[in-house]
Coordinates of C-alpha atoms in Angstrom, one line a residue:
M17 CA -18.7 1.7 -6.1
L18 CA -19.9 -2.5 -6.8
S19 CA -23.6 -2.9 -7.6
A20 CA -25.1 -4.3 -4.3
A21 CA -25.2 -7.7 -6.6
T22 CA -22.3 -7.5 -7.6
Q23 CA -21.0 -7.7 -4.2
S24 CA -22.7 -10.4 -2.9
L25 CA -21.1 -13.5 -2.7
S26 CA -22.1 -17.2 -3.6
R27 CA -20.1 -18.3 -0.5
T28 CA -22.7 -21.6 -0.5
A29 CA -21.2 -23.4 -3.6
R30 CA -18.0 -22.3 -3.5
R31 CA -17.9 -23.4 0.6
C32 CA -15.6 -27.0 0.2
K33 CA -13.2 -25.4 -2.9
T34 CA -12.1 -22.0 -2.7
C35 CA -9.1 -21.5 -1.4
V36 CA -8.3 -17.6 -2.0
R37 CA -10.5 -15.4 0.4
S38 CA -10.2 -12.1 -0.8
A39 CA -13.7 -11.4 -0.7
L40 CA -14.4 -11.6 -4.0
P41 CA -17.2 -9.8 -5.5
T42 CA -19.6 -12.7 -7.0
L43 CA -23.0 -12.1 -8.0
S44 CA -25.6 -14.2 -6.3
R45 CA -26.2 -15.4 -9.2
S46 CA -29.9 -16.9 -9.8
A47 CA -31.6 -13.5 -7.9
A48 CA -29.0 -11.6 -10.6
L49 CA -30.2 -13.1 -13.3
R50 CA -33.8 -13.5 -12.7
A51 CA -33.5 -9.1 -12.2
R52 CA -31.6 -9.0 -15.7
S53 CA -34.9 -12.2 -17.6
L54 CA -35.7 -8.4 -19.3
C55 CA -32.4 -8.6 -21.0
T56 CA -31.5 -10.6 -23.5
S57 CA -27.4 -11.0 -24.8
S58 CA -28.5 -10.5 -27.8
A59 CA -29.2 -6.7 -27.3
W60 CA -27.0 -3.8 -28.7
P61 CA -25.1 -2.6 -25.9
S62 CA -26.1 0.6 -25.3
F63 CA -23.0 2.0 -23.8
L64 CA -21.3 1.5 -27.7
A65 CA -22.4 3.6 -30.7
P66 CA -25.2 2.9 -32.3
P67 CA -24.4 -0.4 -34.4
T68 CA -25.8 1.5 -38.1
A69 CA -22.8 3.8 -37.0
T70 CA -20.3 1.8 -38.8
D71 CA -17.6 5.3 -39.0
A72 CA -17.2 5.7 -35.1
I73 CA -14.8 4.7 -32.3
D74 CA -15.4 3.5 -28.7
I75 CA -13.7 4.9 -25.7
L76 CA -14.9 3.0 -22.7
Y77 CA -14.0 3.8 -18.8
A78 CA -14.9 1.1 -17.2
E79 CA -15.4 1.5 -13.2
S80 CA -15.1 -1.4 -12.0
E81 CA -11.9 -2.5 -10.4
D82 CA -12.4 -6.3 -10.2
I83 CA -10.2 -8.3 -12.3
L84 CA -13.0 -10.7 -12.7
L85 CA -15.7 -8.4 -14.1
N86 CA -13.3 -6.5 -16.1
L87 CA -12.4 -10.3 -17.8
A88 CA -15.2 -10.8 -17.8
T89 CA -16.7 -8.1 -19.7
E90 CA -13.5 -7.7 -22.3
E91 CA -14.5 -11.6 -23.0
Y92 CA -18.3 -10.0 -23.8
L93 CA -16.7 -7.8 -25.6
F94 CA -15.3 -9.8 -27.9
E95 CA -16.6 -12.6 -28.3
H96 CA -20.2 -12.4 -27.8
V97 CA -20.6 -8.7 -29.7
D98 CA -20.3 -8.2 -33.1
I99 CA -18.4 -5.1 -33.2
R100 CA -18.1 -2.9 -35.5
N101 CA -15.6 0.4 -34.1
P102 CA -12.6 0.0 -32.8
L103 CA -12.7 0.2 -30.0
L104 CA -10.4 1.1 -26.1
L105 CA -11.9 -0.4 -22.6
L106 CA -9.6 1.3 -19.7
W107 CA -9.2 -0.5 -17.2
R108 CA -8.4 -0.8 -13.8
N109 CA -7.8 -3.6 -10.5
R110 CA -7.8 -3.4 -6.9
P111 CA -4.2 -6.0 -6.1
C112 CA -4.5 -8.8 -8.3
I113 CA -2.8 -12.0 -9.2
I114 CA -2.9 -12.2 -13.3
I115 CA -1.8 -15.7 -14.1
G116 CA -2.0 -17.1 -18.1
K117 CA -3.6 -20.1 -19.1
H118 CA -1.5 -22.9 -18.4
Q119 CA 0.5 -21.4 -15.3
N120 CA 0.4 -23.3 -12.1
P121 CA -1.1 -20.5 -9.5
W122 CA 1.1 -22.5 -6.5
K123 CA 4.4 -22.2 -8.8
E124 CA 4.1 -18.7 -9.7
C125 CA 3.3 -17.1 -6.0
R126 CA 2.3 -17.7 -2.9
V127 CA -0.9 -18.5 -2.8
Q128 CA -1.8 -18.9 1.5
L129 CA -0.2 -14.7 1.4
L130 CA -2.8 -14.2 -1.0
E131 CA -5.6 -15.4 0.9
Q132 CA -4.3 -13.6 3.7
D133 CA -3.0 -10.5 2.4
G134 CA -6.7 -10.1 0.6
V135 CA -5.7 -10.1 -3.2
T136 CA -7.4 -11.8 -5.7
L137 CA -6.0 -14.5 -8.3
A138 CA -7.4 -14.6 -11.4
R139 CA -6.8 -16.6 -14.5
R140 CA -7.0 -15.1 -17.9
P141 CA -7.9 -17.4 -20.9
T142 CA -4.9 -16.2 -22.9
G143 CA -1.1 -17.3 -22.8
G144 CA 1.4 -15.4 -20.9
G145 CA 3.4 -15.1 -17.4
C146 CA 2.3 -14.0 -14.3
V147 CA 1.4 -10.7 -13.5
Y148 CA 0.9 -8.1 -10.5
R149 CA -1.5 -5.5 -10.4
D150 CA -3.1 -2.8 -7.8
L151 CA -4.3 0.8 -7.0
G152 CA -1.0 2.5 -6.2
A153 CA -0.4 3.9 -3.3
T154 CA -2.2 7.5 -3.4
P155 CA -5.0 8.1 -1.6
R156 CA -7.7 7.6 -2.7
P157 CA -10.6 10.9 -2.3
T158 CA -13.0 10.4 0.6
Q159 CA -16.2 11.9 -1.9
P160 CA -17.2 9.4 -4.6
P161 CA -17.0 11.5 -8.1
H162 CA -19.0 12.1 -10.1
I163 CA -20.0 9.8 -12.7
G164 CA -21.0 11.4 -16.3
T165 CA -20.9 10.6 -19.7
Q166 CA -18.2 12.4 -21.3
H167 CA -15.9 11.5 -17.6
H168 CA -14.2 8.7 -16.1
L169 CA -13.7 8.5 -12.6
A170 CA -11.0 10.1 -10.2
A171 CA -8.0 7.4 -9.4
P172 CA -4.7 7.1 -8.1
A173 CA -1.7 5.4 -9.9
G174 CA -1.1 1.9 -10.0
D175 CA -1.2 0.9 -13.5
S176 CA -3.7 0.6 -16.0
G177 CA -5.0 -2.1 -18.9
F178 CA -6.1 -1.6 -22.2
S179 CA -8.1 -3.8 -24.0
F180 CA -7.8 -2.7 -27.9
I181 CA -10.4 -4.8 -30.3
N182 CA -10.1 -3.8 -33.7
P183 CA -12.7 -5.5 -36.1
H184 CA -11.3 -6.6 -39.9
A185 CA -13.2 -5.7 -43.2
S186 CA -13.0 -9.2 -44.2
V187 CA -10.0 -12.0 -44.1
E188 CA -7.9 -9.9 -47.0
D189 CA -8.1 -7.3 -44.1
Q190 CA -3.9 -7.6 -43.1
R191 CA -3.7 -4.4 -41.1
D192 CA -0.7 -4.7 -37.9
Y193 CA -3.8 -3.7 -35.7
K194 CA -1.1 -5.1 -33.2
T195 CA 1.7 -2.0 -34.3
M196 CA -1.1 0.5 -34.9
N197 CA -2.1 0.4 -31.2
N198 CA 1.4 -0.3 -29.6
G199 CA 1.5 3.4 -31.8
V200 CA -1.5 5.0 -30.2
L201 CA 0.1 3.9 -26.6
L202 CA 3.8 5.2 -27.6
E203 CA 1.9 8.8 -28.7
A204 CA -0.2 8.4 -25.0
L205 CA 3.3 8.0 -23.8
A206 CA 5.0 11.0 -25.8
R207 CA 2.3 13.5 -24.4
F208 CA 4.3 13.1 -20.6
G209 CA 8.1 13.8 -22.7
L210 CA 8.6 10.3 -22.3
G211 CA 10.7 8.3 -25.6
A212 CA 9.1 4.7 -25.3
E213 CA 9.5 2.1 -28.1
M214 CA 8.5 -1.4 -29.3
S215 CA 10.7 -4.1 -27.3
G216 CA 10.4 -7.9 -28.8
R217 CA 7.0 -9.3 -28.8
N218 CA 4.4 -7.8 -27.1
D219 CA 6.7 -4.7 -24.6
L220 CA 6.9 -1.2 -24.9
T221 CA 10.4 0.2 -22.7
V222 CA 11.3 3.7 -21.9
D223 CA 15.6 3.0 -21.4
G224 CA 15.8 -0.2 -21.5
R225 CA 13.4 -0.6 -18.6
K226 CA 9.7 -2.4 -19.3
V227 CA 7.2 0.2 -18.5
S228 CA 3.9 -2.5 -20.7
G229 CA 3.9 -5.4 -21.2
S230 CA 0.9 -7.2 -24.3
A231 CA -1.1 -10.0 -25.3
Y232 CA -2.9 -10.7 -28.8
K233 CA -5.5 -12.8 -29.8
L234 CA -6.9 -13.5 -32.9
R235 CA -10.9 -13.8 -34.0
L236 CA -11.2 -16.1 -37.0
G237 CA -15.2 -15.3 -37.6
S238 CA -16.6 -17.5 -40.5
A239 CA -14.7 -18.7 -43.9
G240 CA -15.9 -15.4 -44.9
G241 CA -14.6 -12.9 -42.9
A242 CA -17.8 -12.3 -40.9
G243 CA -17.2 -11.0 -37.3
R244 CA -13.4 -11.4 -37.0
R245 CA -11.3 -8.8 -35.4
S246 CA -8.1 -8.8 -32.6
L247 CA -8.0 -8.1 -28.8
H248 CA -4.4 -6.6 -27.6
H249 CA -4.5 -6.1 -24.6
G250 CA -1.9 -5.3 -21.6
T251 CA -0.9 -3.5 -18.6
M252 CA 0.5 0.3 -18.8
L253 CA 2.9 0.4 -14.9
L254 CA 2.3 3.7 -13.5
D255 CA 3.0 3.8 -10.0
V256 CA 2.8 0.1 -8.6
D257 CA 4.1 -1.9 -5.3
L258 CA 7.2 -3.4 -6.9
A259 CA 7.8 -4.9 -3.3
A260 CA 4.5 -7.1 -3.3
L261 CA 6.3 -8.3 -6.8
G262 CA 8.8 -10.4 -4.6
R263 CA 6.1 -10.6 -1.9
Y264 CA 3.1 -12.3 -3.9
L265 CA 5.6 -13.6 -7.4
T266 CA 9.2 -14.6 -5.5
V267 CA 8.2 -18.8 -4.7
N268 CA 11.1 -20.5 -2.8
K269 CA 9.8 -23.7 -3.9
L270 CA 12.8 -25.6 -5.8
K271 CA 12.3 -29.3 -5.2
M272 CA 8.3 -28.5 -7.0
Q273 CA 8.4 -29.8 -10.3
S274 CA 5.5 -28.4 -12.6
K275 CA 4.5 -28.5 -16.9
G276 CA 3.3 -24.9 -16.3
V277 CA 4.7 -21.9 -17.6
A278 CA 7.1 -19.8 -15.0
S279 CA 7.0 -16.5 -15.5
V280 CA 9.7 -14.9 -16.5
A281 CA 11.5 -11.9 -14.1
A282 CA 11.5 -8.2 -16.1
R283 CA 13.7 -5.3 -15.2
V284 CA 10.5 -2.5 -15.2
L285 CA 10.2 0.4 -14.5
N286 CA 7.2 2.3 -12.6
L287 CA 6.2 5.8 -15.2
R288 CA 5.8 7.8 -11.7
E289 CA 9.8 8.1 -11.5
R290 CA 10.1 9.5 -15.0
V291 CA 6.2 11.4 -14.4
P292 CA 5.8 12.0 -10.6
S293 CA 2.1 13.4 -12.2
I294 CA 1.2 10.8 -13.9
S295 CA -2.0 9.0 -13.0
H296 CA -4.2 6.4 -14.2
D297 CA -6.9 9.4 -14.7
A298 CA -3.9 10.8 -17.0
F299 CA -3.3 8.7 -18.4
C300 CA -6.3 7.6 -19.3
D301 CA -7.2 10.9 -21.2
A302 CA -3.6 10.8 -23.1
A303 CA -4.2 6.9 -24.4
A304 CA -8.4 8.4 -25.3
A305 CA -6.7 11.2 -27.7
A306 CA -4.2 9.2 -29.3
F307 CA -6.3 6.7 -30.3
E308 CA -8.7 9.4 -31.2
A309 CA -6.1 11.3 -33.5
K310 CA -5.1 7.7 -34.7
W311 CA -9.0 7.2 -36.3
E312 CA -9.4 10.6 -36.5
S313 CA -11.8 10.3 -39.4
R314 CA -14.4 8.5 -37.8
S315 CA -16.6 10.1 -34.6
A316 CA -16.0 9.3 -30.9
S317 CA -18.3 8.2 -28.4
R318 CA -16.9 8.0 -25.1
R319 CA -18.4 6.6 -21.6
T320 CA -17.8 5.5 -18.4
L321 CA -18.9 1.2 -18.5
S322 CA -21.0 1.3 -15.5
V323 CA -21.0 -2.2 -13.0
S324 CA -24.7 -1.8 -13.2
E325 CA -25.0 -1.8 -16.4
L326 CA -23.2 -5.3 -16.8
D327 CA -25.3 -6.5 -14.2
R328 CA -28.0 -6.1 -16.7
I329 CA -25.9 -8.4 -19.3
P330 CA -27.0 -12.1 -18.6
Q331 CA -24.4 -13.9 -20.6
L332 CA -21.7 -11.0 -19.2
M333 CA -22.3 -12.3 -15.7
Q334 CA -22.2 -16.2 -16.5
I335 CA -19.0 -15.2 -18.3
Y336 CA -18.3 -13.2 -14.6
E337 CA -18.9 -16.7 -12.4
R338 CA -17.1 -19.0 -14.7
Y339 CA -13.9 -16.8 -13.8
S340 CA -14.7 -16.5 -10.4
E341 CA -14.5 -20.2 -10.3
W342 CA -12.3 -22.0 -8.3
E343 CA -12.3 -25.0 -10.6
W344 CA -11.1 -22.2 -13.0
R345 CA -8.9 -20.3 -11.1
F346 CA -7.3 -23.2 -9.8
G347 CA -8.1 -26.8 -10.7
K348 CA -7.4 -25.2 -14.4
S349 CA -3.9 -25.9 -13.1
P350 CA -1.3 -28.4 -14.4
S351 CA -0.5 -31.5 -12.9
F352 CA 2.4 -30.5 -11.3
S353 CA 4.9 -33.0 -7.6
H354 CA 5.3 -31.1 -4.8
S355 CA 8.6 -32.5 -2.0
L356 CA 8.3 -30.7 1.1
E357 CA 10.9 -31.6 3.8
H358 CA 10.4 -30.2 7.9
K359 CA 12.0 -31.1 11.1
F360 CA 10.0 -30.0 13.8
G361 CA 12.1 -31.6 17.2
W362 CA 9.7 -34.3 16.9
A363 CA 11.1 -35.6 14.2
L364 CA 12.0 -35.1 10.2
V365 CA 8.9 -35.5 8.3
D366 CA 8.6 -35.3 4.5
V367 CA 5.6 -34.8 2.6
Q368 CA 5.0 -36.0 -1.1
L369 CA 2.4 -34.8 -3.5
E370 CA 0.6 -35.2 -7.2
V371 CA -1.3 -32.5 -7.9
A372 CA -4.1 -32.4 -10.9
N373 CA -6.9 -30.1 -11.7
G374 CA -5.7 -28.4 -7.7
V375 CA -6.6 -31.4 -5.9
V376 CA -4.0 -34.1 -4.3
A377 CA -4.0 -37.0 -6.6
R378 CA -1.6 -39.1 -4.4
G379 CA 0.5 -38.2 -1.8
R380 CA 3.4 -40.1 0.7
V381 CA 4.5 -38.7 4.4
Y382 CA 7.9 -40.0 5.6
S383 CA 9.4 -39.9 9.1
D384 CA 11.5 -40.7 11.7
C385 CA 9.0 -39.9 14.0
L386 CA 8.8 -42.2 17.4
V387 CA 4.9 -42.0 16.7
P388 CA 4.3 -43.8 14.1
S389 CA 0.8 -44.3 14.0
L390 CA 0.4 -40.5 13.6
I391 CA 2.6 -41.2 10.4
D392 CA 0.4 -44.1 9.7
A393 CA -2.8 -41.8 10.2
L394 CA -1.6 -39.4 7.6
N395 CA -0.9 -42.1 4.7
D396 CA -4.2 -44.1 5.4
E397 CA -6.2 -40.4 5.3
L398 CA -4.0 -39.5 1.9
A399 CA -4.6 -42.5 0.5
A400 CA -8.8 -42.8 0.9
G401 CA -8.7 -39.2 0.3
A402 CA -7.1 -39.0 -3.4
G403 CA -9.0 -37.2 -6.2
S404 CA -11.0 -35.5 -2.5
L405 CA -8.3 -33.2 -0.8
T406 CA -7.9 -30.3 -2.5
Y407 CA -4.2 -28.7 -2.4
D408 CA -4.9 -25.6 -0.5
S409 CA -5.1 -24.7 2.9
R410 CA -8.8 -25.9 3.1
G411 CA -8.0 -29.4 2.3
V412 CA -4.5 -29.4 4.5
A413 CA -7.0 -29.1 7.9
D414 CA -9.5 -32.2 6.2
L415 CA -6.3 -34.4 5.8
C416 CA -5.5 -33.7 9.2
S417 CA -8.7 -33.5 10.8
R418 CA -9.8 -37.1 9.6
A419 CA -6.0 -38.2 11.3
R420 CA -6.6 -36.5 14.5
A421 CA -9.8 -38.6 14.2
R422 CA -8.2 -42.0 13.7
L423 CA -6.1 -41.1 17.2
E424 CA -9.6 -40.5 18.6
G425 CA -9.6 -42.3 22.4
E426 CA -5.9 -43.5 22.9
A427 CA -3.9 -41.8 25.8
S428 CA -1.0 -43.0 24.4
L429 CA -1.4 -40.6 21.0
Q430 CA -2.6 -37.5 22.9
V431 CA 1.2 -35.7 22.5
A432 CA 0.6 -36.2 18.2
R433 CA -2.6 -35.8 18.4
D434 CA -3.2 -32.6 20.3
C435 CA 0.3 -31.2 19.8
Y436 CA 2.2 -32.7 16.2
L437 CA -0.4 -33.0 14.4
P438 CA -1.4 -29.2 14.7
E439 CA 2.5 -27.9 14.3
L440 CA 2.6 -30.2 11.7
Q441 CA -0.8 -28.6 9.8
E442 CA 0.5 -24.9 10.7
W443 CA 3.9 -25.7 8.7
L444 CA 2.2 -27.4 5.9
T445 CA -0.5 -24.7 5.1
A446 CA 2.1 -22.3 4.7
A447 CA 4.4 -24.1 3.1
L448 CA 1.8 -24.5 0.2

């Protein structure tokens, strides 16, 4: 369960810009930060082995199922904590789409459908393609499970996220941590009788089908090597709703031209097709055991990472707020153009839009409509609102509302105002 602070929505600041209203568990920032004023970001996190214990490993099971909070937690640990020991963070998310740093959400997925279905869209700070994640189809337990210091929450399948953070001893530490970590994952799968193997740069496969994808990032630290560490994160497919990949990720915008990086479709396999009993809990147990075996000379510290602990770290909450903001999730999109055409009963309408940072920079409507005042009103408002109309359902509503105001007071324009314009708004909203 999320804490009360985490569940509260900061609606006012985001009302004019948020496209995907999927009840994102963003924080009431000022109240949350005031409540945490006694906690400083320099304090050593209580959920890690003591900084003096340099012969340990940390295994953290995330209680959170919020992709934005999980990404923020990972960044906090990797960028802002002087990690002394190898760390494995295991996590999962409610239904969400995660796009790469330089991807265009409107090209990669059906944004309006995400909003309708309550699927969160998140942008990660690393590259790569677009992925869908969920909790799987297995019913959740009716009673909340006990959270102990040694055991994580019981959970259905879906997929499991993993984040390895490895501190490097020095600049000369050239160990191949990515291959080492993949070895941990392969050993975890072997415990289920699965013969997986590495494929390409970032994937793990079973019988030639992809079961895991990952990315790797190196933090250089100081010139002397202090603070040098690597992040290796990815997902393991257990029982993800593969139909959702087509429902949310397969787009039909043949006329859209974008500078963004298109996701590459991969032939994937849910591990439950091979091991019906596999679950998030079972995979996490296997991964933790394999991680301990890899570092068998070190003592292992296993902890459930509760949301309430994260709520008390102001620096982490600031990162979480950044991940939640419209400007990061949508405004960081590359510039692109979108051409939309539709044949209504009353006219053929062709809309040309140029979008930059999630905002309509320029636009023009072409049509054979017999009520030219309607098209004039739309073009006038596109020109007047350039740079302020967001490329989402709210932006469409603003455009049509302004155009409608230009048509008020003239009886001959009533059909265009009350019939044509609502039809156009409904189509354009769905088409984005």
